[in-house]
Tab-separated table of C-alpha atoms in Angstrom:
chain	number	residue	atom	x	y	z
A	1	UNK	CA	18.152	19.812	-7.890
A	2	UNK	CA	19.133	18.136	-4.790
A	3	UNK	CA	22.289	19.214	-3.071
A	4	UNK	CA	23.332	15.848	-1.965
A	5	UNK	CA	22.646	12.577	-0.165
A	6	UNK	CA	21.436	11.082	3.249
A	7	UNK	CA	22.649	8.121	4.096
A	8	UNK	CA	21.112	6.004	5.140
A	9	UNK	CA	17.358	6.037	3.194
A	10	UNK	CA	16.146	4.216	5.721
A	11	UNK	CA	17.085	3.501	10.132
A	12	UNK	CA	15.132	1.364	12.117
A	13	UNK	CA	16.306	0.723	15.310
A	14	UNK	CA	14.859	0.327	18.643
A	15	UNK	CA	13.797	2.835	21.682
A	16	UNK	CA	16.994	3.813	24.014
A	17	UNK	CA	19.479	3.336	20.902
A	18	UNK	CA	21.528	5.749	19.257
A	19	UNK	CA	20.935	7.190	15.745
A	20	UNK	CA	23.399	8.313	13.057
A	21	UNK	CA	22.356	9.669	9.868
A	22	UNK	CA	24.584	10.991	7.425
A	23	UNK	CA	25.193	13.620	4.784
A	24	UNK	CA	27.131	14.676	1.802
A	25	UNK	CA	26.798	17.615	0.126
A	26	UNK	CA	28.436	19.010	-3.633
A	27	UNK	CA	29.091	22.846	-3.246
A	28	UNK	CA	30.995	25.263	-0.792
A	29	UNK	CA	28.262	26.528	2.104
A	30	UNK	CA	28.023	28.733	4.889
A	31	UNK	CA	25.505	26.976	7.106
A	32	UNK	CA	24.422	23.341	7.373
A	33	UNK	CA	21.030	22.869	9.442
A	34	UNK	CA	18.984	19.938	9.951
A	35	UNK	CA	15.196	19.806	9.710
A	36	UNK	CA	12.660	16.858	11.137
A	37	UNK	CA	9.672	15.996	9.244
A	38	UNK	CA	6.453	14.269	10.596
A	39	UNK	CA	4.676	12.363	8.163
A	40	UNK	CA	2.003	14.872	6.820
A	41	UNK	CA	3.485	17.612	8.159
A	42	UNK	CA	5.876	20.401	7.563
A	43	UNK	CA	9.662	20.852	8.232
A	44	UNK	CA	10.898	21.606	11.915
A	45	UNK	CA	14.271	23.065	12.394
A	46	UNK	CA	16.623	21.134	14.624
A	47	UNK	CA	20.002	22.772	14.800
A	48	UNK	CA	22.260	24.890	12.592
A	49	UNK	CA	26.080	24.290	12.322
A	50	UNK	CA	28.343	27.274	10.902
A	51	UNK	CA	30.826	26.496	8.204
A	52	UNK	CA	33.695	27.340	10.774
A	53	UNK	CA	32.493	25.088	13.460
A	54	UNK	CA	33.430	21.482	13.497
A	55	UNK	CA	30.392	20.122	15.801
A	56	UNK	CA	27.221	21.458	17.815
A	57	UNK	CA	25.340	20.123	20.334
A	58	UNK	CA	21.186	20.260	21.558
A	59	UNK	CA	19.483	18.438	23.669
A	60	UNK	CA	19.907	14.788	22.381
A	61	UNK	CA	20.941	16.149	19.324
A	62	UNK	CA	24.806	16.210	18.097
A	63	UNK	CA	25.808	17.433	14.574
A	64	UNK	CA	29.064	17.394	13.264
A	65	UNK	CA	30.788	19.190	10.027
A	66	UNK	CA	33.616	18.626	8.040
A	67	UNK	CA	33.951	20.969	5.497
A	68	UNK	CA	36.606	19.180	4.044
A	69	UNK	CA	34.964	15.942	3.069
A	70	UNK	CA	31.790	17.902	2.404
A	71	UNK	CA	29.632	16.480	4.809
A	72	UNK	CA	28.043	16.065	8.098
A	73	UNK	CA	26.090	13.735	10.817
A	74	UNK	CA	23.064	13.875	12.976
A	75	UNK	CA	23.419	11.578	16.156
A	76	UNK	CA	20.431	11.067	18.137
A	77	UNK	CA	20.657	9.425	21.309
A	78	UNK	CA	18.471	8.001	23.752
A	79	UNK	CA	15.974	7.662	20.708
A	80	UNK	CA	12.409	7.650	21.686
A	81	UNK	CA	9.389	6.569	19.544
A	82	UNK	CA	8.562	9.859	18.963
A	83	UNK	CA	11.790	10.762	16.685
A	84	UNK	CA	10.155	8.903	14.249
A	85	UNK	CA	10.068	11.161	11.557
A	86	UNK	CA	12.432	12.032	8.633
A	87	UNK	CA	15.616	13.964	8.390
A	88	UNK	CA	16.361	16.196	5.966
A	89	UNK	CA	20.129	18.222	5.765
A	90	UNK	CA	19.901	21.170	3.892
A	91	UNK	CA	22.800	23.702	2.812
A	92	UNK	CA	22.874	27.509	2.829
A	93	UNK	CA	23.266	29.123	-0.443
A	94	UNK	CA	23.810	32.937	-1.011
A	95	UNK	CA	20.777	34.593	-3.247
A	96	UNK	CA	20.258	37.502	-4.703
A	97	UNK	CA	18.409	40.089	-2.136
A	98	UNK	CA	20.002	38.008	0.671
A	99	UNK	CA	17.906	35.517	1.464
A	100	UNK	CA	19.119	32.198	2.889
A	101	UNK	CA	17.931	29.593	0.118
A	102	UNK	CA	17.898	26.173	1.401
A	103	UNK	CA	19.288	23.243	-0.315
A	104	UNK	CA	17.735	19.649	0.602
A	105	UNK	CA	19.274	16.269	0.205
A	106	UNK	CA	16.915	13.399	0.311
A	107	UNK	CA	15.855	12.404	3.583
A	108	UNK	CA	16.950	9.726	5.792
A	109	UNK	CA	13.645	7.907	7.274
A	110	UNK	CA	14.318	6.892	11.030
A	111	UNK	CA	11.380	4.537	12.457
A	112	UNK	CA	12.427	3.693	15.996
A	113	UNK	CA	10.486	1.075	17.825
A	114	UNK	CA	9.430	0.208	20.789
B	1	UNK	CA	1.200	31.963	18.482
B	2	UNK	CA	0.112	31.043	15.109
B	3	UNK	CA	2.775	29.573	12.576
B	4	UNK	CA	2.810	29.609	8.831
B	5	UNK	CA	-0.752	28.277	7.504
B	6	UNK	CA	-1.141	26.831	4.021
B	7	UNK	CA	-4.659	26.564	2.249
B	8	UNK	CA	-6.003	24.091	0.990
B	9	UNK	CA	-4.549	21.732	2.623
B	10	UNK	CA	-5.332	19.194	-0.475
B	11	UNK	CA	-6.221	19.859	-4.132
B	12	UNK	CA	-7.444	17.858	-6.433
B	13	UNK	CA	-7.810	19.028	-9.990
B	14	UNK	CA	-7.849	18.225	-13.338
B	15	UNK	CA	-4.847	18.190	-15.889
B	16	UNK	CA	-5.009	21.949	-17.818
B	17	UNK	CA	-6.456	23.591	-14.867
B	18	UNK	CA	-5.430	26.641	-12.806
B	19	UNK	CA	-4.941	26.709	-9.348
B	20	UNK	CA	-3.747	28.834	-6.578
B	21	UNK	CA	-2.009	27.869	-3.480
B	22	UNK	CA	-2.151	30.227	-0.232
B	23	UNK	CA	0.527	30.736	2.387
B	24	UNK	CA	-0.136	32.727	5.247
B	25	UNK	CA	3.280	33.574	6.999
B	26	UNK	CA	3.863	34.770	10.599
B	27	UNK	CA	3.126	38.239	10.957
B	28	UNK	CA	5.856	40.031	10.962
B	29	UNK	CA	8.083	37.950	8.820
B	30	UNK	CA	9.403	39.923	5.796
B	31	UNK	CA	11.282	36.775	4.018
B	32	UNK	CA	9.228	34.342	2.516
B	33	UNK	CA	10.030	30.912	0.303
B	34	UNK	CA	8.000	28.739	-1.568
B	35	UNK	CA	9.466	25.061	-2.045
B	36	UNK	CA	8.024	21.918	-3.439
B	37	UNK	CA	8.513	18.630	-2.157
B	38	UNK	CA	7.954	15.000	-4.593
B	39	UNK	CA	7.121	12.025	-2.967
B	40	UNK	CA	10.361	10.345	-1.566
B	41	UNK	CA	12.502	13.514	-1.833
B	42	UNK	CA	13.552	16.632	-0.469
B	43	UNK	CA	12.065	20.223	-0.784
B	44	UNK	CA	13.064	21.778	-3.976
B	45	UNK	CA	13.334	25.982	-3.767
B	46	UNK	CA	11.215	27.539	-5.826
B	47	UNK	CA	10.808	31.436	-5.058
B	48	UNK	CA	11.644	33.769	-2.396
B	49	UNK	CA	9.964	36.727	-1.771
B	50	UNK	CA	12.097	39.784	0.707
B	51	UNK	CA	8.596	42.160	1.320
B	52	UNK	CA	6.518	42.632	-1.738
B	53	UNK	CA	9.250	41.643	-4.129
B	54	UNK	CA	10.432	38.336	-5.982
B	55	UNK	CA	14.029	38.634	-4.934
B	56	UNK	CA	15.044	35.030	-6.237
B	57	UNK	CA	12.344	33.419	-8.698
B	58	UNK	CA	15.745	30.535	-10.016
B	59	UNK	CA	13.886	27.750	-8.934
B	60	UNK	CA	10.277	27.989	-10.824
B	61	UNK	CA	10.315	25.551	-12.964
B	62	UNK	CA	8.518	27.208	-15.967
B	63	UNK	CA	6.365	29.991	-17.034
B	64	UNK	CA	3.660	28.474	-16.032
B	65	UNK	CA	3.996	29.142	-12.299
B	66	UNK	CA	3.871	32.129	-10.705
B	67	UNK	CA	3.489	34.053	-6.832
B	68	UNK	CA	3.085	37.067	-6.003
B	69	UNK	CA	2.680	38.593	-2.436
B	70	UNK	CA	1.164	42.156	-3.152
B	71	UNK	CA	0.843	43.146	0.399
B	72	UNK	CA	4.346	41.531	1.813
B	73	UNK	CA	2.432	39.396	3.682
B	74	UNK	CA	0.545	36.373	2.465
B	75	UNK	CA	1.603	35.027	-0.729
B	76	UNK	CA	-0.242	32.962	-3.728
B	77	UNK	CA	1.460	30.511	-6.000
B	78	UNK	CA	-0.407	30.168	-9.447
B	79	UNK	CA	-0.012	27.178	-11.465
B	80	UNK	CA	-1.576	27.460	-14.801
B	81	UNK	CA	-2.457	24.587	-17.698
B	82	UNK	CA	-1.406	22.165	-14.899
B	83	UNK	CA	0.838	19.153	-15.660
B	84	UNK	CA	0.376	15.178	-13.627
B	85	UNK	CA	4.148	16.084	-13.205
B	86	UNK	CA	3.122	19.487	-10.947
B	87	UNK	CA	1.688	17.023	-8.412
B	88	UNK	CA	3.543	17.499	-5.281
B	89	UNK	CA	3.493	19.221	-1.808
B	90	UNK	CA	4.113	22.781	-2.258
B	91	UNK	CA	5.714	23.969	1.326
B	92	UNK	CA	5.859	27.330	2.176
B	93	UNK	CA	8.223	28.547	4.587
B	94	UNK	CA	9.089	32.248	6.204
B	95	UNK	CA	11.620	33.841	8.496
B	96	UNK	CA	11.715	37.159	10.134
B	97	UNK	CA	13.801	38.805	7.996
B	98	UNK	CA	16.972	38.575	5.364
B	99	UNK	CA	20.585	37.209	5.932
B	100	UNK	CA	21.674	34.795	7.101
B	101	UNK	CA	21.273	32.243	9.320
B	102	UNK	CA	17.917	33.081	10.331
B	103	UNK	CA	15.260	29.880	10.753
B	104	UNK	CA	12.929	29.064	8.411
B	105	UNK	CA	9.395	28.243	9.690
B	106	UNK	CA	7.363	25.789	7.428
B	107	UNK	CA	4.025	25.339	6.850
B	108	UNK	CA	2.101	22.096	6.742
B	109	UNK	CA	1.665	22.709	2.789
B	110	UNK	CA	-0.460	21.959	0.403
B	111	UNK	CA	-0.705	18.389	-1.268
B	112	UNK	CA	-1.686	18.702	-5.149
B	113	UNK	CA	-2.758	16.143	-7.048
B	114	UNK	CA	-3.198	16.452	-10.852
B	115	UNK	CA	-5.272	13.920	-12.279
């Protein structure tokens, strides 16, 4: 089962803006991270955000965390064409042998144009 | 160097068939996951695999899939008497080792259809 929700499904917006996608998620974690995919293609990591830190930066990338409302952004800025792609947030749960077992939500599809 | 490789990359087959999907992880990489991702949503876990051993199998759906990765290294997930509802991309992922919060790498995966 999902662990929760992007908001929004869906971004367009146009080269040189700024993108926010959202995320909620249900259960206590340790880690949030944020993965890109390419249509077609597999998952790329972006950035991981501890449970104890409030926000993270990389690049164009800036996540923040609040454990508290259970949830998170992604802003990109500057967007170029070629951050079109989905986002995917996806929680750390403990597992048996110690593994870190990722939990998706559902995706926020950005299209930016030029 | 090379990442995670998936084969096939596409697989067609009929409904009641077996099939087996490859992952080839990054050498060296002793953690390995299996998800599988329906159209319009998020990977789903299915199995992880620390070495040779299934440490976490919670996420196969049924008894009628199953992975193995004799060697630790490359892994096969078996699908028998497959269902239209098994068609999905089956993502494999691996990371160099246990704990946390080490990267996952993904493949491209494998796109089955089940006609």
């Amino acid at each position: 089962s999902q662990q929760g929700e992007e908001d929004p499904q869906a971004l367009s917006i146009q080269e040189g803006e700024n993108a926010t996608m959202n995320c909620s998620y249900k259960t206590s974690i340790n880690n949030l991270q944020w993965y890109r995919q390419n249509s077609g293609r597999g998952l790329v990591h972006l950035i991981l955000i501890r449970s104890n830190e409030r926000e993270k930066h990389s690049g164009r990338l800036r996540v923040t965390l609040d454990t508290s409302k259970k949830s998170s952004s992604l802003l990109i800025t500057a967007s170029r064409a070629a951050d079109t792609a989905s986002y995917f947030c996806a929680t750390d749960l403990e597992v048996t042998g110690g593994g870190n077992k990722l939990t998706f939500g559902t995706g926020t599809q950005l299209k930016v144009e030029l | 160097g090379a990442g995670v490789s998936q084969t096939p990359s596409n697989k067609v087959t009929e409904k009641g068939k077996y099939v087996e999907l490859r992952c080839d992880p990054i050498s060296g990489h002793t953690a390995l996951y299996w998800y599988r991702q329906s159209l319009g949503q998020g990977p789903e876990f299915l199995i992880y695999f620390q070495g040779t051993g299934a440490a976490d199998d919670s996420g196969l759906p049924n008894d009628r899939f199953f992975a193995v990765r004799p060697e630790g290294s490359v892994s096969t997930l078996k699908i028998q008497r497959t269902e239209r509802g098994d068609s999905a991309v089956y993502l494999c992922a691996s990371s160099i080792h246990s704990g946390r919060p080490y990267e996952q790498y993904f493949g491209p995966g494998t796109r089955l259809t089940v006609t």
